[in-house]
């Protein structure tokens, strides 16, 4: 058996040979002869002369090779009390007809389709239908507001938007159609059609001239065959928070993506074809793209699509129920889900009702995994708990304990070692590599492996400027951390204004842009403060326009509502303090990191460059009135 070190060395010494071999896991219309195209370096393209279809690899080939009756997708929805399984054959047939429906609307190879949908099987079908005909999908998470959807519609310029009448959150039904209509009203680009899947829980009003009913449309459509595309053609665009309100359109190609995901399913997650794999996330995030839809299906697994929460749907035993009912062997979720379960059921007493013998490994990612949560999960589940680290941009893990190659020792707080294909370095401000255990900017030596972003949608320059220019020859992850003497990575914080709320990536800059638009706000700052459940929560500080008298509670309510309307409920923005001034350096830079330390009760020293030290007293008082600092429990997660 090859060790991790053997495999890693092979990937580093001969990357092209390594990824040539990995490409055998994929069915190609034209197999790759050239592996890496570096002619436009630092922009790279994998498998430049190969041709394939991703949907064929995810569905058709499994049917052709005897997996037709195996479950491909299990839809488990405690919020609608539904469990429904789709075999590979059924899923292929549904997807083929939906692809035919899209084609009948004039969608062809290279056209974009925005998918604004909840966690229902039709969402996965929509993604696969796009890939079947070579269309480029862009899924927008349901927790985003109309404005965010409009920004994405304007950037992606879709021919068609696929949507559903509603999503279901505990305690409320989220009406998608009015949000979609509003987004199209706000956007300059107008899609030709909105195709809406009517859910029985709430029927949408089909009141726009270009509205089409999903079921009616597909009932009259012919199945479409898979369209071969170039390995370097885009499969999807997934928007993620940048440092401004304008999200970045991360592009994923077809060929490198298929190869990398197939490789990761076996070598990182230790999954075999036929296994039941469950990523408890949302298809709106990269985890959902890679490990609810494409990864498990390309690998021939059964994937669970879960429309529910870890707690409250109906209780903190929900995850255990799903594992035992469907025989899940690999579970992947964010640490926050386990913190929520532990908060509601510290003794894990709900476990007693279920047989979890199928479960082999729990993988956690999306945010830093606090050792306390890791240990609790290990103790109650009795299986390895693996923290691993990656980003929307990379599309698959960068650091991981490679369970399918060789399980390594677990070091709590560390997502373990570099995944074969990635060369992780830690640099100081001058671009010099730091010694082991020294914190610096975590970067990845170029070229990145297959499956990672080749660029940003229609924005090569922004891609270079945001990721490649800071340290030439390296991709900037924007995470800070260190590597220890054994090669184990620890991620400590972000070096930009991104915060991580319940495993969701948010830009504080984008929230500030919304607050600044309120007529009574002269200036503002948003920071991420430690939270016991969600890891971080955004908190706003606003200074009123001169001469403005406002009741602080009323103003806060307006600001919270503005952020909810403009960015969406997912921002979880609920706390605002009104202050007379913001702490700044003499050159006018807001001292956000000092404010964060005050909020979290961390040690901090008065910055030498502060223009007025007394302002921090007022910030401390404002935080005190909101109940901060929250004490060691909240900070333990950071
Ligand atoms: N559509 C509409 N609204 C949504 C939504 C969606 N798809 N997803 C979340 N929201 C809303 C929530 O209802 C909540 O609204 P509220 O302010 O009215 O209560 C708000 O967005 C904030 O959501 P969240 O931060 O997720 O908080 P929560 O209290 O609903 O749930 C957890 C907390 C920990 C249970 C939840 O975050 C969770 O299950 N996380 C699992 C991990 C995960 O999915 N990570 C993603 C990357 S792996
Ligand atoms: P996203 O692009 O939404 O997946 O968010 C990626 C970011 O989440 C990373 O850049 C990290 O800041 C953070 N993150 C993801 N996984 C981990 C992890 N295992 N440990 C620490 N931080 C993580």
XYZ file of C-alpha atoms and ligand atoms in Angstrom:
709
model
C 0.000 0.000 0.000
C 1.346 3.418 -0.966
C 1.788 5.786 1.941
C 0.609 9.379 1.952
C 4.242 10.472 1.565
C 4.664 8.265 -1.534
C 1.542 9.613 -3.160
C 2.319 13.213 -2.244
C 5.851 12.922 -3.607
C 4.575 11.457 -6.851
C 2.138 14.336 -7.293
C 4.891 16.872 -6.664
C 7.677 15.262 -8.700
C 5.576 14.482 -11.724
C 2.265 16.362 -11.596
C 1.431 15.688 -15.215
C 2.042 11.954 -14.846
C -0.003 11.950 -11.642
C -3.002 13.678 -13.209
C -2.683 11.658 -16.431
C -3.182 8.498 -14.365
C -6.047 10.015 -12.355
C -7.811 10.904 -15.620
C -8.448 7.197 -16.294
C -11.325 7.368 -13.779
C -13.265 9.495 -16.269
C -14.952 8.517 -19.534
C -13.725 10.839 -22.296
C -15.079 11.380 -25.783
C -11.516 12.340 -26.648
C -8.984 11.260 -24.033
C -6.395 13.841 -22.981
C -3.040 13.669 -24.682
C -1.811 17.023 -23.391
C -2.232 17.269 -19.607
C -1.379 20.841 -18.635
C -1.399 23.913 -20.816
C 0.856 26.570 -19.283
C 1.105 28.808 -22.334
C -0.890 31.571 -20.609
C 0.767 31.140 -17.193
C -0.010 32.153 -14.509
C -3.363 31.114 -15.964
C -3.348 27.326 -16.476
C -5.695 24.878 -18.163
C -5.883 21.146 -17.529
C -6.502 18.561 -20.247
C -6.675 21.208 -23.015
C -7.278 18.792 -25.884
C -9.719 16.435 -24.157
C -13.480 16.211 -24.698
C -16.112 14.807 -22.327
C -19.547 15.340 -20.832
C -19.828 15.726 -17.072
C -23.451 14.560 -16.893
C -22.536 11.421 -18.833
C -19.878 10.701 -16.239
C -22.284 11.377 -13.377
C -25.246 9.376 -14.708
C -25.317 7.607 -18.053
C -22.122 5.643 -17.716
C -23.286 4.132 -14.427
C -26.558 3.023 -16.014
C -24.661 1.530 -18.944
C -22.399 -0.391 -16.576
C -25.003 -1.997 -14.369
C -25.721 0.622 -11.719
C -29.046 1.639 -13.232
C -31.132 0.333 -10.339
C -28.842 1.612 -7.580
C -30.066 4.722 -5.778
C -28.252 7.757 -7.136
C -30.034 10.340 -5.021
C -32.022 10.054 -1.817
C -34.096 13.133 -1.098
C -34.751 13.280 2.633
C -36.871 16.210 3.713
C -38.078 16.288 7.302
C -39.582 19.733 6.659
C -42.031 18.224 4.157
C -42.021 14.734 5.675
C -40.790 13.250 2.400
C -38.209 10.588 1.621
C -37.785 9.713 -2.044
C -35.100 7.748 -3.779
C -34.084 8.094 -7.456
C -32.165 5.282 -9.127
C -29.399 6.173 -11.552
C -31.742 5.237 -14.383
C -34.577 7.415 -13.065
C -32.295 10.344 -12.433
C -30.744 10.070 -15.896
C -34.189 10.002 -17.493
C -35.462 13.000 -15.494
C -32.311 14.952 -16.263
C -32.437 14.096 -19.969
C -35.999 15.427 -20.257
C -35.183 18.587 -18.327
C -32.168 19.070 -20.591
C -34.514 18.690 -23.556
C -36.793 21.313 -22.021
C -33.910 23.746 -21.706
C -32.900 23.055 -25.268
C -36.449 23.776 -26.404
C -36.036 27.213 -24.842
C -32.990 27.804 -27.005
C -30.368 27.010 -24.373
C -27.268 25.579 -26.019
C -23.626 24.937 -25.198
C -22.021 27.859 -23.409
C -25.308 29.595 -22.506
C -25.774 30.422 -18.839
C -28.667 29.251 -16.673
C -29.200 30.674 -13.187
C -30.648 28.227 -10.671
C -32.328 29.831 -7.655
C -33.810 26.895 -5.831
C -34.178 25.181 -2.466
C -32.883 21.763 -1.418
C -35.103 19.616 -3.628
C -34.066 16.924 -6.143
C -35.091 19.179 -9.047
C -32.182 21.469 -8.136
C -29.630 18.695 -8.638
C -31.486 17.710 -11.810
C -31.258 21.299 -13.035
C -27.493 21.363 -12.559
C -27.031 18.036 -14.307
C -29.400 19.026 -17.131
C -27.268 22.093 -17.823
C -24.095 20.049 -17.861
C -25.783 17.523 -20.167
C -26.189 20.119 -22.918
C -23.004 22.029 -22.161
C -24.834 24.994 -20.621
C -23.128 26.773 -17.724
C -25.126 26.828 -14.517
C -24.890 29.332 -11.742
C -26.672 28.301 -8.567
C -27.644 31.119 -6.202
C -28.190 30.149 -2.565
C -31.805 30.572 -1.435
C -30.859 32.643 1.610
C -29.747 35.546 -0.583
C -32.027 38.503 -1.226
C -33.299 39.757 -4.593
C -30.514 42.291 -4.861
C -27.796 39.634 -4.612
C -29.622 37.514 -7.164
C -29.837 40.536 -9.480
C -26.073 41.137 -9.243
C -25.451 37.534 -10.263
C -27.993 37.691 -13.105
C -26.254 40.793 -14.429
C -22.853 39.163 -14.310
C -23.772 35.721 -15.644
C -26.359 36.977 -18.170
C -28.451 33.788 -18.180
C -30.815 32.896 -21.007
C -33.101 31.147 -18.516
C -33.614 31.158 -14.747
C -34.787 27.958 -13.069
C -36.565 28.433 -9.769
C -39.159 26.978 -7.427
C -42.172 28.425 -5.698
C -40.686 28.216 -2.227
C -38.067 27.086 0.200
C -38.885 25.875 3.682
C -37.076 27.197 6.718
C -38.123 26.134 10.192
C -41.074 28.309 11.102
C -41.458 30.032 7.733
C -41.957 29.406 4.064
C -39.609 31.434 1.861
C -41.419 32.669 -1.238
C -38.926 32.534 -4.088
C -41.035 33.876 -6.923
C -41.462 37.467 -5.642
C -37.717 37.531 -4.928
C -36.974 36.276 -8.423
C -39.366 38.766 -10.049
C -37.845 41.599 -8.027
C -34.323 40.507 -9.008
C -35.238 40.524 -12.693
C -36.789 43.963 -12.229
C -33.538 45.197 -10.651
C -31.154 43.613 -13.157
C -30.233 45.196 -16.482
C -29.946 41.800 -18.131
C -33.337 40.186 -18.669
C -33.460 36.378 -18.976
C -35.794 35.053 -21.692
C -37.711 32.778 -19.315
C -38.296 31.967 -15.651
C -39.154 28.297 -15.248
C -40.802 27.665 -11.881
C -41.215 24.362 -10.080
C -44.440 24.587 -8.091
C -44.165 23.000 -4.668
C -47.430 21.996 -3.002
C -46.473 23.860 0.194
C -46.926 27.199 -1.600
C -47.901 27.875 -5.191
C -46.212 30.797 -6.923
C -48.208 33.311 -8.883
C -47.200 32.898 -12.505
C -47.809 36.540 -13.324
C -44.923 37.522 -15.610
C -45.106 37.187 -19.401
C -42.010 34.978 -19.513
C -43.000 32.610 -16.694
C -43.184 28.926 -17.516
C -44.391 26.049 -15.392
C -41.666 23.431 -14.910
C -43.953 20.400 -15.031
C -45.897 21.608 -18.074
C -42.677 22.388 -19.890
C -41.016 19.056 -19.203
C -44.220 17.117 -19.980
C -43.942 18.267 -23.575
C -40.151 17.879 -23.902
C -38.047 15.210 -25.541
C -34.989 13.827 -23.743
C -31.689 15.368 -24.812
C -28.469 13.444 -25.345
C -25.166 14.406 -23.750
C -23.286 17.089 -25.674
C -19.500 16.611 -25.731
C -17.650 19.695 -24.503
C -14.020 20.632 -24.226
C -12.460 19.741 -20.867
C -11.643 23.433 -20.467
C -15.188 24.640 -21.185
C -16.930 26.055 -18.132
C -19.266 23.728 -16.243
C -20.488 26.299 -13.767
C -20.009 29.698 -12.223
C -20.389 29.956 -8.461
C -20.408 33.417 -6.938
C -18.645 33.911 -3.645
C -18.036 36.876 -1.362
C -15.203 39.147 -2.322
C -13.910 42.158 -0.476
C -16.556 44.421 -1.996
C -20.264 44.069 -2.551
C -19.551 42.667 -6.024
C -19.240 38.888 -5.700
C -16.582 36.938 -7.536
C -17.747 34.488 -10.202
C -15.605 31.424 -9.597
C -15.414 29.379 -12.806
C -15.182 25.593 -12.802
C -14.167 23.669 -15.899
C -15.482 20.245 -16.960
C -12.441 17.999 -17.296
C -10.212 18.926 -14.378
C -13.265 19.089 -12.124
C -14.411 15.563 -12.976
C -10.930 14.118 -12.502
C -10.254 15.898 -9.209
C -13.621 14.985 -7.689
C -13.345 11.335 -8.686
C -9.853 11.218 -7.206
C -10.941 12.913 -3.975
C -13.926 10.643 -3.390
C -11.688 7.609 -3.199
C -8.424 8.971 -1.866
C -9.591 11.624 0.594
C -13.039 10.452 1.673
C -12.290 6.744 1.333
C -15.619 6.228 -0.465
C -16.258 3.311 -2.798
C -18.820 3.210 -5.616
C -22.103 2.058 -4.101
C -21.432 3.712 -0.732
C -23.950 6.171 0.678
C -22.332 9.591 0.960
C -24.017 12.525 2.670
C -22.867 16.108 2.532
C -25.214 17.965 4.892
C -24.828 21.341 3.264
C -26.748 23.251 0.592
C -26.407 22.990 -3.175
C -25.995 26.778 -3.167
C -22.491 26.392 -1.712
C -19.426 24.775 -3.177
C -19.739 21.826 -0.784
C -23.123 21.127 -2.322
C -21.807 21.392 -5.879
C -18.834 19.118 -5.286
C -20.125 16.666 -2.700
C -23.911 16.561 -2.939
C -24.103 16.522 -6.716
C -20.992 15.936 -8.796
C -18.456 14.036 -6.642
C -20.678 11.225 -5.315
C -22.429 10.730 -8.661
C -19.266 10.708 -10.752
C -17.904 8.108 -8.327
C -21.066 5.932 -8.486
C -22.125 6.527 -4.875
C -25.590 7.195 -3.512
C -25.864 10.837 -2.476
C -28.240 12.109 0.203
C -29.899 15.478 -0.427
C -31.236 16.637 2.933
C -33.765 19.436 3.296
C -33.618 20.077 7.002
C -31.441 21.314 9.824
C -29.287 19.502 12.352
C -31.667 20.538 15.132
C -35.359 21.343 15.268
C -36.349 19.168 12.284
C -37.656 17.717 14.491
C -34.923 17.265 17.120
C -31.148 16.951 17.596
C -31.379 13.296 16.565
C -32.132 14.317 12.949
C -28.628 13.550 11.628
C -28.538 10.193 13.416
C -31.922 9.294 11.905
C -30.714 10.037 8.374
C -27.479 8.083 8.853
C -29.272 4.996 10.145
C -32.224 5.143 7.755
C -30.081 5.368 4.615
C -26.939 3.535 5.738
C -24.684 6.579 5.345
C -20.989 5.681 5.472
C -19.460 9.146 5.026
C -20.966 12.304 6.511
C -19.619 15.732 5.625
C -20.873 18.890 7.324
C -19.706 22.082 9.005
C -18.605 22.134 12.667
C -21.434 24.578 13.426
C -23.942 21.775 12.767
C -22.301 19.682 15.476
C -22.159 22.642 17.834
C -25.913 23.053 17.324
C -26.572 19.358 18.049
C -24.346 19.428 21.108
C -25.982 22.591 22.433
C -29.422 20.954 22.266
C -28.371 17.448 23.326
C -25.060 17.583 25.203
C -25.279 13.922 26.247
C -26.184 12.830 22.702
C -29.094 10.951 24.231
C -30.947 10.951 20.889
C -28.273 8.611 19.571
C -29.694 5.762 21.618
C -32.617 5.443 19.229
C -30.494 4.798 16.140
C -28.070 2.272 14.719
C -25.101 4.162 13.340
C -23.012 1.133 12.460
C -22.831 2.138 8.760
C -20.964 5.358 9.562
C -17.225 5.160 8.922
C -16.018 8.750 8.949
C -17.211 12.267 9.694
C -15.593 15.074 7.699
C -15.882 18.694 8.812
C -15.065 21.850 6.825
C -16.267 25.330 5.999
C -14.877 27.013 9.089
C -12.266 26.388 11.743
C -13.054 23.266 13.740
C -12.600 23.879 17.444
C -10.993 20.913 19.226
C -13.848 20.778 21.726
C -16.417 20.052 19.037
C -14.066 17.608 17.331
C -13.564 15.654 20.550
C -17.274 15.637 21.319
C -18.081 14.287 17.853
C -15.371 11.617 18.174
C -16.680 10.589 21.550
C -20.353 10.312 20.654
C -19.894 8.773 17.188
C -16.874 6.561 17.839
C -15.526 7.098 14.296
C -12.639 9.216 12.971
C -13.551 12.908 12.754
C -11.591 14.627 10.026
C -11.222 18.391 9.762
C -10.297 19.466 6.241
C -9.735 22.813 4.605
C -10.679 24.260 1.240
C -12.507 27.104 -0.459
C -15.071 27.831 -3.139
C -12.174 28.715 -5.419
C -10.362 25.393 -5.060
C -13.546 23.315 -5.423
C -12.124 20.375 -3.472
C -9.922 19.908 -0.405
C -6.494 21.523 -0.138
C -5.533 20.108 3.259
C -6.964 16.857 4.557
C -6.197 13.674 6.383
C -6.310 11.385 3.324
C -8.468 8.563 4.677
C -8.492 6.631 1.412
C -4.704 6.644 1.097
C -3.461 6.347 4.641
C -5.216 7.626 7.745
C -2.729 9.875 9.541
C -2.639 10.923 13.174
C -5.287 13.530 14.017
C -4.080 16.817 15.484
C -7.162 18.653 16.766
C -7.268 22.223 15.458
C -5.420 21.254 12.278
C -6.991 20.184 8.966
C -3.891 17.979 8.587
C -1.584 17.901 5.602
C -1.384 19.118 2.000
C -3.514 17.092 -0.384
C -1.505 15.570 -3.269
C -1.569 18.126 -6.075
C -1.299 21.116 -3.749
C 1.934 22.736 -2.594
C 1.070 24.765 0.517
C 3.511 27.475 1.644
C 3.366 30.111 4.377
C 4.879 33.472 3.472
C 5.715 36.665 5.348
C 4.929 40.166 4.087
C 8.061 40.153 1.940
C 7.164 36.875 0.282
C 9.753 34.857 2.227
C 8.812 31.439 3.580
C 8.492 31.476 7.353
C 9.815 28.840 9.753
C 7.563 26.031 11.027
C 4.914 27.222 13.508
C 5.255 30.862 12.390
C 2.036 32.487 11.213
C 1.916 33.991 7.747
C -0.152 34.161 4.581
C -1.141 30.687 3.408
C -0.481 30.432 -0.325
C -0.491 27.660 -2.910
C 2.335 27.316 -5.383
C 1.191 27.523 -9.002
C -0.009 25.705 -10.947
C -2.979 24.638 -8.886
C -4.174 21.063 -9.527
C -7.160 20.137 -11.749
C -10.588 21.128 -10.456
C -9.490 24.490 -9.074
C -10.640 27.762 -10.591
C -9.038 28.577 -13.945
C -10.235 32.188 -13.630
C -13.181 34.407 -12.620
C -16.123 34.722 -14.989
C -15.288 37.314 -17.651
C -12.717 38.780 -15.290
C -9.206 37.458 -15.902
C -7.758 40.725 -14.615
C -9.709 40.580 -11.394
C -8.567 36.993 -10.962
C -4.921 37.979 -11.382
C -5.252 40.995 -9.145
C -7.193 39.258 -6.328
C -5.256 35.998 -6.219
C -2.020 36.014 -8.202
C -0.358 39.402 -7.909
C 0.329 39.633 -4.175
C 2.924 36.838 -4.308
C 4.012 36.110 -7.908
C 4.093 32.365 -8.573
C 1.563 31.655 -5.824
C -2.206 31.643 -5.395
C -3.290 33.730 -2.405
C -5.853 31.884 -0.269
C -6.470 34.963 1.941
C -6.230 32.712 4.973
C -3.505 33.154 7.566
C -2.014 30.192 9.377
C 1.041 28.080 9.985
C 2.527 24.688 9.193
C 4.154 22.721 11.997
C 7.322 20.611 11.864
C 5.260 17.559 10.758
C 3.691 19.422 7.843
C 0.323 19.878 9.568
C -1.462 23.099 8.628
C -3.469 25.288 11.008
C -5.757 28.014 9.666
C -6.071 30.894 12.115
C -7.923 33.740 10.403
C -8.596 35.560 7.166
C -6.344 38.360 5.988
C -9.230 40.151 4.268
C -12.632 41.329 5.465
C -14.345 37.965 5.029
C -16.022 36.479 8.080
C -17.395 32.990 8.537
C -20.920 32.741 9.954
C -22.249 29.201 10.472
C -19.877 27.976 7.755
C -21.161 30.685 5.393
C -18.698 33.097 3.898
C -19.677 36.771 4.191
C -18.001 40.044 3.381
C -18.154 42.642 6.149
C -17.366 45.214 3.443
C -20.567 44.278 1.640
C -22.585 44.753 4.858
C -20.871 48.119 5.416
C -21.907 49.186 1.909
C -25.546 48.565 2.852
C -25.352 50.375 6.216
C -23.643 53.367 4.604
C -26.683 53.875 2.378
C -28.955 54.688 5.328
C -29.548 58.460 5.247
C -28.850 58.823 8.982
C -25.517 56.982 8.877
C -22.383 59.077 8.422
C -19.926 56.214 8.679
C -19.858 52.630 9.828
C -17.754 49.558 10.486
C -18.734 45.891 10.585
C -16.653 43.287 12.382
C -17.048 39.571 13.034
C -17.374 38.744 16.732
C -16.924 35.305 18.289
C -20.092 33.258 18.656
C -20.443 29.962 20.436
C -22.790 28.444 17.848
C -22.012 30.080 14.524
C -18.282 30.699 14.997
C -18.675 34.366 14.106
C -21.498 36.870 13.885
C -21.402 40.242 12.150
C -21.741 43.314 14.347
C -22.207 46.852 13.053
C -21.040 50.154 14.541
C -22.610 53.291 13.102
C -21.961 56.988 13.552
C -24.930 59.266 12.935
C -24.905 62.186 10.512
C -24.207 65.445 12.348
C -27.338 66.886 13.892
C -29.338 63.662 13.553
C -31.341 62.571 16.593
C -32.437 58.946 16.392
C -33.629 56.348 18.845
C -30.824 53.749 18.718
C -33.205 50.778 18.888
C -35.344 52.063 15.999
C -32.323 52.797 13.871
C -30.840 49.365 14.597
C -34.058 47.720 13.532
C -34.039 49.625 10.242
C -30.429 48.729 9.576
C -30.973 45.047 10.369
C -33.933 45.003 7.993
C -31.927 46.770 5.272
C -29.201 44.127 5.420
C -31.796 41.360 5.403
C -33.504 42.901 2.366
C -30.320 43.668 0.465
C -28.047 40.728 1.270
C -30.469 38.233 2.749
C -31.259 36.425 5.988
C -28.089 34.369 5.585
C -26.047 37.421 6.644
C -27.417 36.803 10.173
C -26.928 40.511 10.820
C -28.778 41.363 14.028
C -26.510 43.554 16.169
C -25.821 47.270 15.766
C -24.252 49.776 18.156
C -24.609 53.530 17.664
C -21.379 55.336 18.642
C -20.207 58.926 18.380
C -17.020 58.099 16.478
C -15.100 55.106 15.169
C -11.580 54.337 16.384
C -9.136 55.208 13.618
C -5.458 55.572 12.948
C -4.139 59.071 12.395
C -4.258 58.331 8.666
C -7.971 57.550 8.949
C -7.978 53.747 8.803
C -10.676 52.158 10.976
C -9.128 49.905 13.638
C -11.400 46.928 13.023
C -9.069 44.292 14.440
C -8.709 46.185 17.729
C -12.498 46.513 17.914
C -12.800 42.783 17.370
C -10.363 42.053 20.165
C -12.326 44.305 22.525
C -15.565 42.540 21.540
C -14.059 39.097 22.051
C -12.370 40.033 25.341
C -8.938 39.208 23.897
C -5.734 40.847 25.035
C -5.171 43.992 23.077
C -2.827 46.917 23.232
C -3.543 50.510 22.346
C -2.416 50.919 18.712
C 0.416 53.472 18.586
C -1.189 55.098 15.565
C -4.647 55.660 17.109
C -5.832 59.245 16.796
C -7.936 59.274 19.977
C -7.519 56.477 22.568
C -10.695 57.474 24.433
C -12.894 56.261 21.600
C -12.098 52.674 22.480
C -13.690 53.213 25.897
C -16.921 54.147 24.198
C -16.682 51.126 21.899
C -16.143 48.942 24.980
C -19.254 50.435 26.640
C -21.370 49.951 23.513
C -20.234 46.336 23.330
C -20.938 45.868 27.036
C -24.526 46.997 26.518
C -24.882 44.285 23.848
C -23.495 41.677 26.254
C -19.906 41.522 24.954
C -17.374 40.102 25.566
C -19.242 36.815 25.770
C -16.628 34.858 27.684
C -14.508 31.830 26.984
C -17.184 29.578 25.482
C -17.764 31.871 22.546
C -14.049 32.324 21.961
C -13.255 28.634 22.225
C -14.588 28.102 18.734
C -12.199 30.551 17.092
N -33.226 30.048 2.278
C -33.731 31.075 2.981
N -33.280 31.440 4.194
C -32.263 30.730 4.715
C -31.678 29.653 4.043
C -32.204 29.314 2.769
N -31.712 28.320 2.049
N -30.694 29.150 4.819
C -30.655 29.878 5.938
N -31.610 30.828 5.876
C -31.951 31.808 6.889
C -32.291 31.138 8.194
O -33.650 30.753 8.237
C -31.992 32.235 9.197
O -33.070 33.150 9.132
P -33.649 33.888 10.453
O -32.709 35.036 10.674
O -35.000 34.317 10.030
O -33.634 32.891 11.571
C -30.810 32.958 8.562
O -30.825 32.614 7.168
C -29.468 32.578 9.136
O -29.226 31.200 8.859
P -28.141 30.327 9.650
O -26.957 31.199 9.902
O -27.912 29.062 8.904
O -28.794 30.103 11.047
P -29.896 29.110 11.570
O -30.190 29.577 12.952
O -31.044 28.982 10.639
O -29.168 27.678 11.649
C -27.370 26.130 11.979
C -27.958 27.485 12.357
C -26.062 25.930 12.660
C -28.356 25.040 12.392
C -27.222 26.101 10.441
O -26.372 27.143 10.031
C -26.687 24.806 9.888
O -27.355 23.802 9.812
N -25.489 24.774 9.408
C -24.964 23.520 8.825
C -23.747 23.735 8.077
C -23.890 24.239 6.706
O -24.876 24.092 6.052
N -22.807 24.863 6.225
C -22.687 25.333 4.890
C -21.312 25.097 4.329
S -20.691 23.447 4.566
P -15.969 28.971 1.294
O -15.333 29.530 0.072
O -17.307 29.532 1.572
O -15.934 27.474 1.307
O -15.086 29.452 2.528
C -13.720 29.174 2.530
C -13.103 29.721 3.772
O -13.661 29.096 4.930
C -11.620 29.437 3.848
O -10.863 30.370 3.118
C -11.386 29.511 5.342
O -11.285 30.838 5.769
C -12.640 28.897 5.914
N -12.470 27.463 6.124
C -12.956 26.461 5.384
N -12.626 25.261 5.917
C -11.882 25.509 7.007
C -11.223 24.689 7.991
N -11.290 23.369 7.951
N -10.533 25.312 8.962
C -10.462 26.659 9.018
N -11.070 27.478 8.146
C -11.776 26.926 7.143
